[in-house]
Amino acid sequence: MPAIVGVAQVITLGSSSVFHIGDVYKIMPFATAKTFSGAGSFNTGDQVDVLNRLSSTNTSDPDVIDQNNFLNM
């Protein structure tokens, strides 16, 4: 069913962003990334209290390829 969309204001989009309004058939990424971070790295808020006595991030990747975007051109 078609979507009726009002006014949309887009200030900025990143290089690998997806801007989607209404119906969509296919959304494909054009970029992939792998992020390693320790415990409590992406916490946000006004009063976040994180107690990490010992944090170790495992960055080994034995299979090398996780998700590619080879066919998304």
PDB file of N, CA and C in Angstrom:
ATOM      1  N   MET A   1       0.836  -1.160   0.000  1.00  0.00           N
ATOM      2  CA  MET A   1       0.000   0.000   0.000  1.00  0.00           C
ATOM      3  C   MET A   1       0.890   1.235   0.000  1.00  0.00           C
ATOM      4  N   PRO A   2       0.614   2.211  -0.834  1.00  0.00           N
ATOM      5  CA  PRO A   2       1.459   3.408  -0.899  1.00  0.00           C
ATOM      6  C   PRO A   2       1.432   4.193   0.402  1.00  0.00           C
ATOM      7  N   ALA A   3       2.544   4.810   0.694  1.00  0.00           N
ATOM      8  CA  ALA A   3       2.662   5.615   1.900  1.00  0.00           C
ATOM      9  C   ALA A   3       2.442   7.089   1.552  1.00  0.00           C
ATOM     10  N   ILE A   4       1.748   7.795   2.408  1.00  0.00           N
ATOM     11  CA  ILE A   4       1.568   9.231   2.261  1.00  0.00           C
ATOM     12  C   ILE A   4       2.480   9.881   3.281  1.00  0.00           C
ATOM     13  N   VAL A   5       3.449  10.631   2.779  1.00  0.00           N
ATOM     14  CA  VAL A   5       4.473  11.206   3.641  1.00  0.00           C
ATOM     15  C   VAL A   5       4.383  12.720   3.563  1.00  0.00           C
ATOM     16  N   GLY A   6       4.464  13.360   4.707  1.00  0.00           N
ATOM     17  CA  GLY A   6       4.453  14.820   4.750  1.00  0.00           C
ATOM     18  C   GLY A   6       5.844  15.383   4.519  1.00  0.00           C
ATOM     19  N   VAL A   7       6.117  16.494   5.120  1.00  0.00           N
ATOM     20  CA  VAL A   7       7.399  17.181   4.958  1.00  0.00           C
ATOM     21  C   VAL A   7       8.485  16.440   5.727  1.00  0.00           C
ATOM     22  N   ALA A   8       9.644  16.279   5.105  1.00  0.00           N
ATOM     23  CA  ALA A   8      10.803  15.679   5.760  1.00  0.00           C
ATOM     24  C   ALA A   8      11.985  16.608   5.573  1.00  0.00           C
ATOM     25  N   GLN A   9      12.681  16.920   6.650  1.00  0.00           N
ATOM     26  CA  GLN A   9      13.856  17.779   6.579  1.00  0.00           C
ATOM     27  C   GLN A   9      15.073  16.951   6.946  1.00  0.00           C
ATOM     28  N   VAL A  10      16.004  16.853   6.032  1.00  0.00           N
ATOM     29  CA  VAL A  10      17.237  16.106   6.255  1.00  0.00           C
ATOM     30  C   VAL A  10      18.369  17.114   6.346  1.00  0.00           C
ATOM     31  N   ILE A  11      19.037  17.145   7.464  1.00  0.00           N
ATOM     32  CA  ILE A  11      20.137  18.084   7.659  1.00  0.00           C
ATOM     33  C   ILE A  11      21.427  17.523   7.064  1.00  0.00           C
ATOM     34  N   THR A  12      21.735  16.287   7.377  1.00  0.00           N
ATOM     35  CA  THR A  12      22.961  15.682   6.863  1.00  0.00           C
ATOM     36  C   THR A  12      22.813  14.170   6.809  1.00  0.00           C
ATOM     37  N   LEU A  13      23.534  13.552   5.893  1.00  0.00           N
ATOM     38  CA  LEU A  13      23.605  12.099   5.785  1.00  0.00           C
ATOM     39  C   LEU A  13      25.062  11.703   5.630  1.00  0.00           C
ATOM     40  N   GLY A  14      25.432  10.619   6.266  1.00  0.00           N
ATOM     41  CA  GLY A  14      26.797  10.126   6.130  1.00  0.00           C
ATOM     42  C   GLY A  14      26.993   9.415   4.805  1.00  0.00           C
ATOM     43  N   SER A  15      28.218   9.038   4.521  1.00  0.00           N
ATOM     44  CA  SER A  15      28.530   8.430   3.227  1.00  0.00           C
ATOM     45  C   SER A  15      27.911   7.048   3.052  1.00  0.00           C
ATOM     46  N   SER A  16      27.651   6.332   4.138  1.00  0.00           N
ATOM     47  CA  SER A  16      27.045   5.006   4.016  1.00  0.00           C
ATOM     48  C   SER A  16      25.677   4.968   4.701  1.00  0.00           C
ATOM     49  N   SER A  17      24.972   6.095   4.764  1.00  0.00           N
ATOM     50  CA  SER A  17      23.662   6.141   5.411  1.00  0.00           C
ATOM     51  C   SER A  17      22.571   5.656   4.484  1.00  0.00           C
ATOM     52  N   VAL A  18      21.434   5.364   5.092  1.00  0.00           N
ATOM     53  CA  VAL A  18      20.226   4.993   4.349  1.00  0.00           C
ATOM     54  C   VAL A  18      19.116   5.928   4.801  1.00  0.00           C
ATOM     55  N   PHE A  19      18.515   6.637   3.850  1.00  0.00           N
ATOM     56  CA  PHE A  19      17.374   7.507   4.129  1.00  0.00           C
ATOM     57  C   PHE A  19      16.150   6.855   3.527  1.00  0.00           C
ATOM     58  N   HIS A  20      15.213   6.436   4.360  1.00  0.00           N
ATOM     59  CA  HIS A  20      14.075   5.635   3.911  1.00  0.00           C
ATOM     60  C   HIS A  20      12.785   6.268   4.389  1.00  0.00           C
ATOM     61  N   ILE A  21      11.904   6.563   3.441  1.00  0.00           N
ATOM     62  CA  ILE A  21      10.561   7.047   3.758  1.00  0.00           C
ATOM     63  C   ILE A  21       9.581   6.232   2.938  1.00  0.00           C
ATOM     64  N   GLY A  22       8.578   5.696   3.583  1.00  0.00           N
ATOM     65  CA  GLY A  22       7.524   4.983   2.866  1.00  0.00           C
ATOM     66  C   GLY A  22       7.897   3.564   2.499  1.00  0.00           C
ATOM     67  N   ASP A  23       7.279   3.077   1.435  1.00  0.00           N
ATOM     68  CA  ASP A  23       7.480   1.696   0.995  1.00  0.00           C
ATOM     69  C   ASP A  23       8.875   1.526   0.400  1.00  0.00           C
ATOM     70  N   VAL A  24       9.409   0.333   0.551  1.00  0.00           N
ATOM     71  CA  VAL A  24      10.745   0.057   0.012  1.00  0.00           C
ATOM     72  C   VAL A  24      10.792  -1.401  -0.430  1.00  0.00           C
ATOM     73  N   TYR A  25      11.479  -1.650  -1.524  1.00  0.00           N
ATOM     74  CA  TYR A  25      11.647  -3.013  -2.028  1.00  0.00           C
ATOM     75  C   TYR A  25      12.939  -3.617  -1.507  1.00  0.00           C
ATOM     76  N   LYS A  26      14.037  -2.883  -1.610  1.00  0.00           N
ATOM     77  CA  LYS A  26      15.328  -3.427  -1.211  1.00  0.00           C
ATOM     78  C   LYS A  26      16.227  -2.307  -0.706  1.00  0.00           C
ATOM     79  N   ILE A  27      16.888  -2.517   0.421  1.00  0.00           N
ATOM     80  CA  ILE A  27      17.885  -1.590   0.942  1.00  0.00           C
ATOM     81  C   ILE A  27      19.188  -2.368   1.076  1.00  0.00           C
ATOM     82  N   MET A  28      20.244  -1.878   0.412  1.00  0.00           N
ATOM     83  CA  MET A  28      21.524  -2.573   0.431  1.00  0.00           C
ATOM     84  C   MET A  28      22.620  -1.633   0.923  1.00  0.00           C
ATOM     85  N   PRO A  29      23.480  -2.099   1.812  1.00  0.00           N
ATOM     86  CA  PRO A  29      24.598  -1.259   2.256  1.00  0.00           C
ATOM     87  C   PRO A  29      25.687  -1.178   1.192  1.00  0.00           C
ATOM     88  N   PHE A  30      26.344  -0.031   1.119  1.00  0.00           N
ATOM     89  CA  PHE A  30      27.468   0.132   0.209  1.00  0.00           C
ATOM     90  C   PHE A  30      28.795   0.158   0.959  1.00  0.00           C
ATOM     91  N   ALA A  31      28.739   0.055   2.265  1.00  0.00           N
ATOM     92  CA  ALA A  31      29.959   0.045   3.067  1.00  0.00           C
ATOM     93  C   ALA A  31      29.764  -0.874   4.264  1.00  0.00           C
ATOM     94  N   THR A  32      30.830  -1.488   4.691  1.00  0.00           N
ATOM     95  CA  THR A  32      30.803  -2.318   5.889  1.00  0.00           C
ATOM     96  C   THR A  32      31.950  -1.882   6.794  1.00  0.00           C
ATOM     97  N   ALA A  33      31.805  -2.156   8.067  1.00  0.00           N
ATOM     98  CA  ALA A  33      32.851  -1.795   9.020  1.00  0.00           C
ATOM     99  C   ALA A  33      32.841  -2.785  10.175  1.00  0.00           C
ATOM    100  N   LYS A  34      33.980  -2.923  10.807  1.00  0.00           N
ATOM    101  CA  LYS A  34      34.099  -3.771  11.984  1.00  0.00           C
ATOM    102  C   LYS A  34      34.629  -2.908  13.122  1.00  0.00           C
ATOM    103  N   THR A  35      33.933  -2.941  14.248  1.00  0.00           N
ATOM    104  CA  THR A  35      34.304  -2.095  15.370  1.00  0.00           C
ATOM    105  C   THR A  35      34.637  -2.954  16.579  1.00  0.00           C
ATOM    106  N   PHE A  36      35.774  -2.700  17.167  1.00  0.00           N
ATOM    107  CA  PHE A  36      36.169  -3.354  18.409  1.00  0.00           C
ATOM    108  C   PHE A  36      36.124  -2.317  19.515  1.00  0.00           C
ATOM    109  N   SER A  37      35.502  -2.653  20.622  1.00  0.00           N
ATOM    110  CA  SER A  37      35.457  -1.722  21.746  1.00  0.00           C
ATOM    111  C   SER A  37      35.376  -2.513  23.044  1.00  0.00           C
ATOM    112  N   GLY A  38      35.850  -1.913  24.092  1.00  0.00           N
ATOM    113  CA  GLY A  38      35.860  -2.565  25.394  1.00  0.00           C
ATOM    114  C   GLY A  38      34.535  -2.426  26.122  1.00  0.00           C
ATOM    115  N   ALA A  39      34.472  -2.958  27.293  1.00  0.00           N
ATOM    116  CA  ALA A  39      33.258  -2.936  28.096  1.00  0.00           C
ATOM    117  C   ALA A  39      32.879  -1.509  28.453  1.00  0.00           C
ATOM    118  N   GLY A  40      31.624  -1.151  28.252  1.00  0.00           N
ATOM    119  CA  GLY A  40      31.129   0.164  28.600  1.00  0.00           C
ATOM    120  C   GLY A  40      31.508   1.264  27.624  1.00  0.00           C
ATOM    121  N   SER A  41      31.943   0.932  26.422  1.00  0.00           N
ATOM    122  CA  SER A  41      32.419   1.954  25.487  1.00  0.00           C
ATOM    123  C   SER A  41      31.315   2.801  24.892  1.00  0.00           C
ATOM    124  N   PHE A  42      30.165   2.240  24.591  1.00  0.00           N
ATOM    125  CA  PHE A  42      29.110   2.965  23.894  1.00  0.00           C
ATOM    126  C   PHE A  42      27.964   3.367  24.814  1.00  0.00           C
ATOM    127  N   ASN A  43      28.201   3.470  26.100  1.00  0.00           N
ATOM    128  CA  ASN A  43      27.167   3.913  27.024  1.00  0.00           C
ATOM    129  C   ASN A  43      26.943   5.413  26.873  1.00  0.00           C
ATOM    130  N   THR A  44      25.671   5.814  26.826  1.00  0.00           N
ATOM    131  CA  THR A  44      25.347   7.235  26.745  1.00  0.00           C
ATOM    132  C   THR A  44      24.292   7.554  27.794  1.00  0.00           C
ATOM    133  N   GLY A  45      24.245   8.795  28.207  1.00  0.00           N
ATOM    134  CA  GLY A  45      23.248   9.200  29.189  1.00  0.00           C
ATOM    135  C   GLY A  45      23.785  10.315  30.060  1.00  0.00           C
ATOM    136  N   ASP A  46      22.935  10.788  30.959  1.00  0.00           N
ATOM    137  CA  ASP A  46      23.319  11.886  31.837  1.00  0.00           C
ATOM    138  C   ASP A  46      24.185  11.416  33.000  1.00  0.00           C
ATOM    139  N   GLN A  47      23.806  10.303  33.626  1.00  0.00           N
ATOM    140  CA  GLN A  47      24.543   9.806  34.786  1.00  0.00           C
ATOM    141  C   GLN A  47      24.782   8.312  34.638  1.00  0.00           C
ATOM    142  N   VAL A  48      25.748   7.970  33.841  1.00  0.00           N
ATOM    143  CA  VAL A  48      26.097   6.565  33.620  1.00  0.00           C
ATOM    144  C   VAL A  48      27.202   6.187  34.591  1.00  0.00           C
ATOM    145  N   ASP A  49      26.989   5.118  35.324  1.00  0.00           N
ATOM    146  CA  ASP A  49      27.972   4.636  36.292  1.00  0.00           C
ATOM    147  C   ASP A  49      28.362   3.224  35.885  1.00  0.00           C
ATOM    148  N   VAL A  50      29.526   3.097  35.293  1.00  0.00           N
ATOM    149  CA  VAL A  50      30.009   1.807  34.811  1.00  0.00           C
ATOM    150  C   VAL A  50      31.234   1.415  35.626  1.00  0.00           C
ATOM    151  N   LEU A  51      31.199   0.229  36.195  1.00  0.00           N
ATOM    152  CA  LEU A  51      32.328  -0.274  36.984  1.00  0.00           C
ATOM    153  C   LEU A  51      32.924  -1.486  36.275  1.00  0.00           C
ATOM    154  N   ASN A  52      34.029  -1.287  35.591  1.00  0.00           N
ATOM    155  CA  ASN A  52      34.739  -2.365  34.903  1.00  0.00           C
ATOM    156  C   ASN A  52      36.095  -2.533  35.570  1.00  0.00           C
ATOM    157  N   ARG A  53      36.227  -3.568  36.346  1.00  0.00           N
ATOM    158  CA  ARG A  53      37.494  -3.780  37.042  1.00  0.00           C
ATOM    159  C   ARG A  53      38.590  -4.216  36.081  1.00  0.00           C
ATOM    160  N   LEU A  54      38.271  -5.126  35.173  1.00  0.00           N
ATOM    161  CA  LEU A  54      39.251  -5.608  34.201  1.00  0.00           C
ATOM    162  C   LEU A  54      38.521  -5.789  32.876  1.00  0.00           C
ATOM    163  N   SER A  55      38.978  -5.120  31.860  1.00  0.00           N
ATOM    164  CA  SER A  55      38.341  -5.194  30.548  1.00  0.00           C
ATOM    165  C   SER A  55      39.372  -5.588  29.512  1.00  0.00           C
ATOM    166  N   SER A  56      39.040  -6.574  28.717  1.00  0.00           N
ATOM    167  CA  SER A  56      39.931  -7.029  27.654  1.00  0.00           C
ATOM    168  C   SER A  56      39.092  -7.282  26.411  1.00  0.00           C
ATOM    169  N   THR A  57      39.475  -6.695  25.287  1.00  0.00           N
ATOM    170  CA  THR A  57      38.740  -6.851  24.041  1.00  0.00           C
ATOM    171  C   THR A  57      39.484  -7.806  23.136  1.00  0.00           C
ATOM    172  N   ASN A  58      38.797  -8.859  22.716  1.00  0.00           N
ATOM    173  CA  ASN A  58      39.391  -9.849  21.828  1.00  0.00           C
ATOM    174  C   ASN A  58      39.227  -9.371  20.384  1.00  0.00           C
ATOM    175  N   THR A  59      40.333  -9.086  19.706  1.00  0.00           N
ATOM    176  CA  THR A  59      40.273  -8.593  18.330  1.00  0.00           C
ATOM    177  C   THR A  59      40.720  -9.620  17.311  1.00  0.00           C
ATOM    178  N   SER A  60      40.916 -10.855  17.714  1.00  0.00           N
ATOM    179  CA  SER A  60      41.314 -11.878  16.738  1.00  0.00           C
ATOM    180  C   SER A  60      40.110 -12.261  15.883  1.00  0.00           C
ATOM    181  N   ASP A  61      40.361 -12.480  14.601  1.00  0.00           N
ATOM    182  CA  ASP A  61      39.298 -12.813  13.656  1.00  0.00           C
ATOM    183  C   ASP A  61      39.775 -13.956  12.767  1.00  0.00           C
ATOM    184  N   PRO A  62      39.579 -15.195  13.192  1.00  0.00           N
ATOM    185  CA  PRO A  62      40.117 -16.318  12.429  1.00  0.00           C
ATOM    186  C   PRO A  62      39.441 -16.536  11.077  1.00  0.00           C
ATOM    187  N   ASP A  63      38.161 -16.159  10.918  1.00  0.00           N
ATOM    188  CA  ASP A  63      37.501 -16.399   9.633  1.00  0.00           C
ATOM    189  C   ASP A  63      37.707 -15.258   8.641  1.00  0.00           C
ATOM    190  N   VAL A  64      38.309 -14.160   9.015  1.00  0.00           N
ATOM    191  CA  VAL A  64      38.721 -13.006   8.206  1.00  0.00           C
ATOM    192  C   VAL A  64      37.530 -12.275   7.580  1.00  0.00           C
ATOM    193  N   ILE A  65      36.645 -12.939   6.857  1.00  0.00           N
ATOM    194  CA  ILE A  65      35.533 -12.281   6.171  1.00  0.00           C
ATOM    195  C   ILE A  65      34.257 -12.493   6.981  1.00  0.00           C
ATOM    196  N   ASP A  66      33.633 -11.415   7.448  1.00  0.00           N
ATOM    197  CA  ASP A  66      32.407 -11.519   8.216  1.00  0.00           C
ATOM    198  C   ASP A  66      31.185 -11.237   7.355  1.00  0.00           C
ATOM    199  N   GLN A  67      31.128 -10.087   6.745  1.00  0.00           N
ATOM    200  CA  GLN A  67      30.004  -9.718   5.879  1.00  0.00           C
ATOM    201  C   GLN A  67      30.560  -8.786   4.819  1.00  0.00           C
ATOM    202  N   ASN A  68      30.350  -9.118   3.568  1.00  0.00           N
ATOM    203  CA  ASN A  68      30.865  -8.258   2.522  1.00  0.00           C
ATOM    204  C   ASN A  68      29.721  -7.606   1.762  1.00  0.00           C
ATOM    205  N   ASN A  69      30.061  -6.682   0.926  1.00  0.00           N
ATOM    206  CA  ASN A  69      29.067  -6.013   0.092  1.00  0.00           C
ATOM    207  C   ASN A  69      29.453  -6.121  -1.378  1.00  0.00           C
ATOM    208  N   PHE A  70      29.960  -7.279  -1.768  1.00  0.00           N
ATOM    209  CA  PHE A  70      30.488  -7.501  -3.108  1.00  0.00           C
ATOM    210  C   PHE A  70      29.441  -7.273  -4.200  1.00  0.00           C
ATOM    211  N   LEU A  71      28.207  -7.735  -4.002  1.00  0.00           N
ATOM    212  CA  LEU A  71      27.195  -7.634  -5.035  1.00  0.00           C
ATOM    213  C   LEU A  71      26.337  -6.358  -4.928  1.00  0.00           C
ATOM    214  N   ASN A  72      26.611  -5.500  -3.969  1.00  0.00           N
ATOM    215  CA  ASN A  72      25.845  -4.262  -3.807  1.00  0.00           C
ATOM    216  C   ASN A  72      26.527  -3.121  -4.553  1.00  0.00           C
ATOM    217  N   MET A  73      26.247  -3.013  -5.809  1.00  0.00           N
ATOM    218  CA  MET A  73      26.887  -1.962  -6.622  1.00  0.00           C
ATOM    219  C   MET A  73      25.877  -0.971  -7.085  1.00  0.00           C
TER     220      MET A  73
END
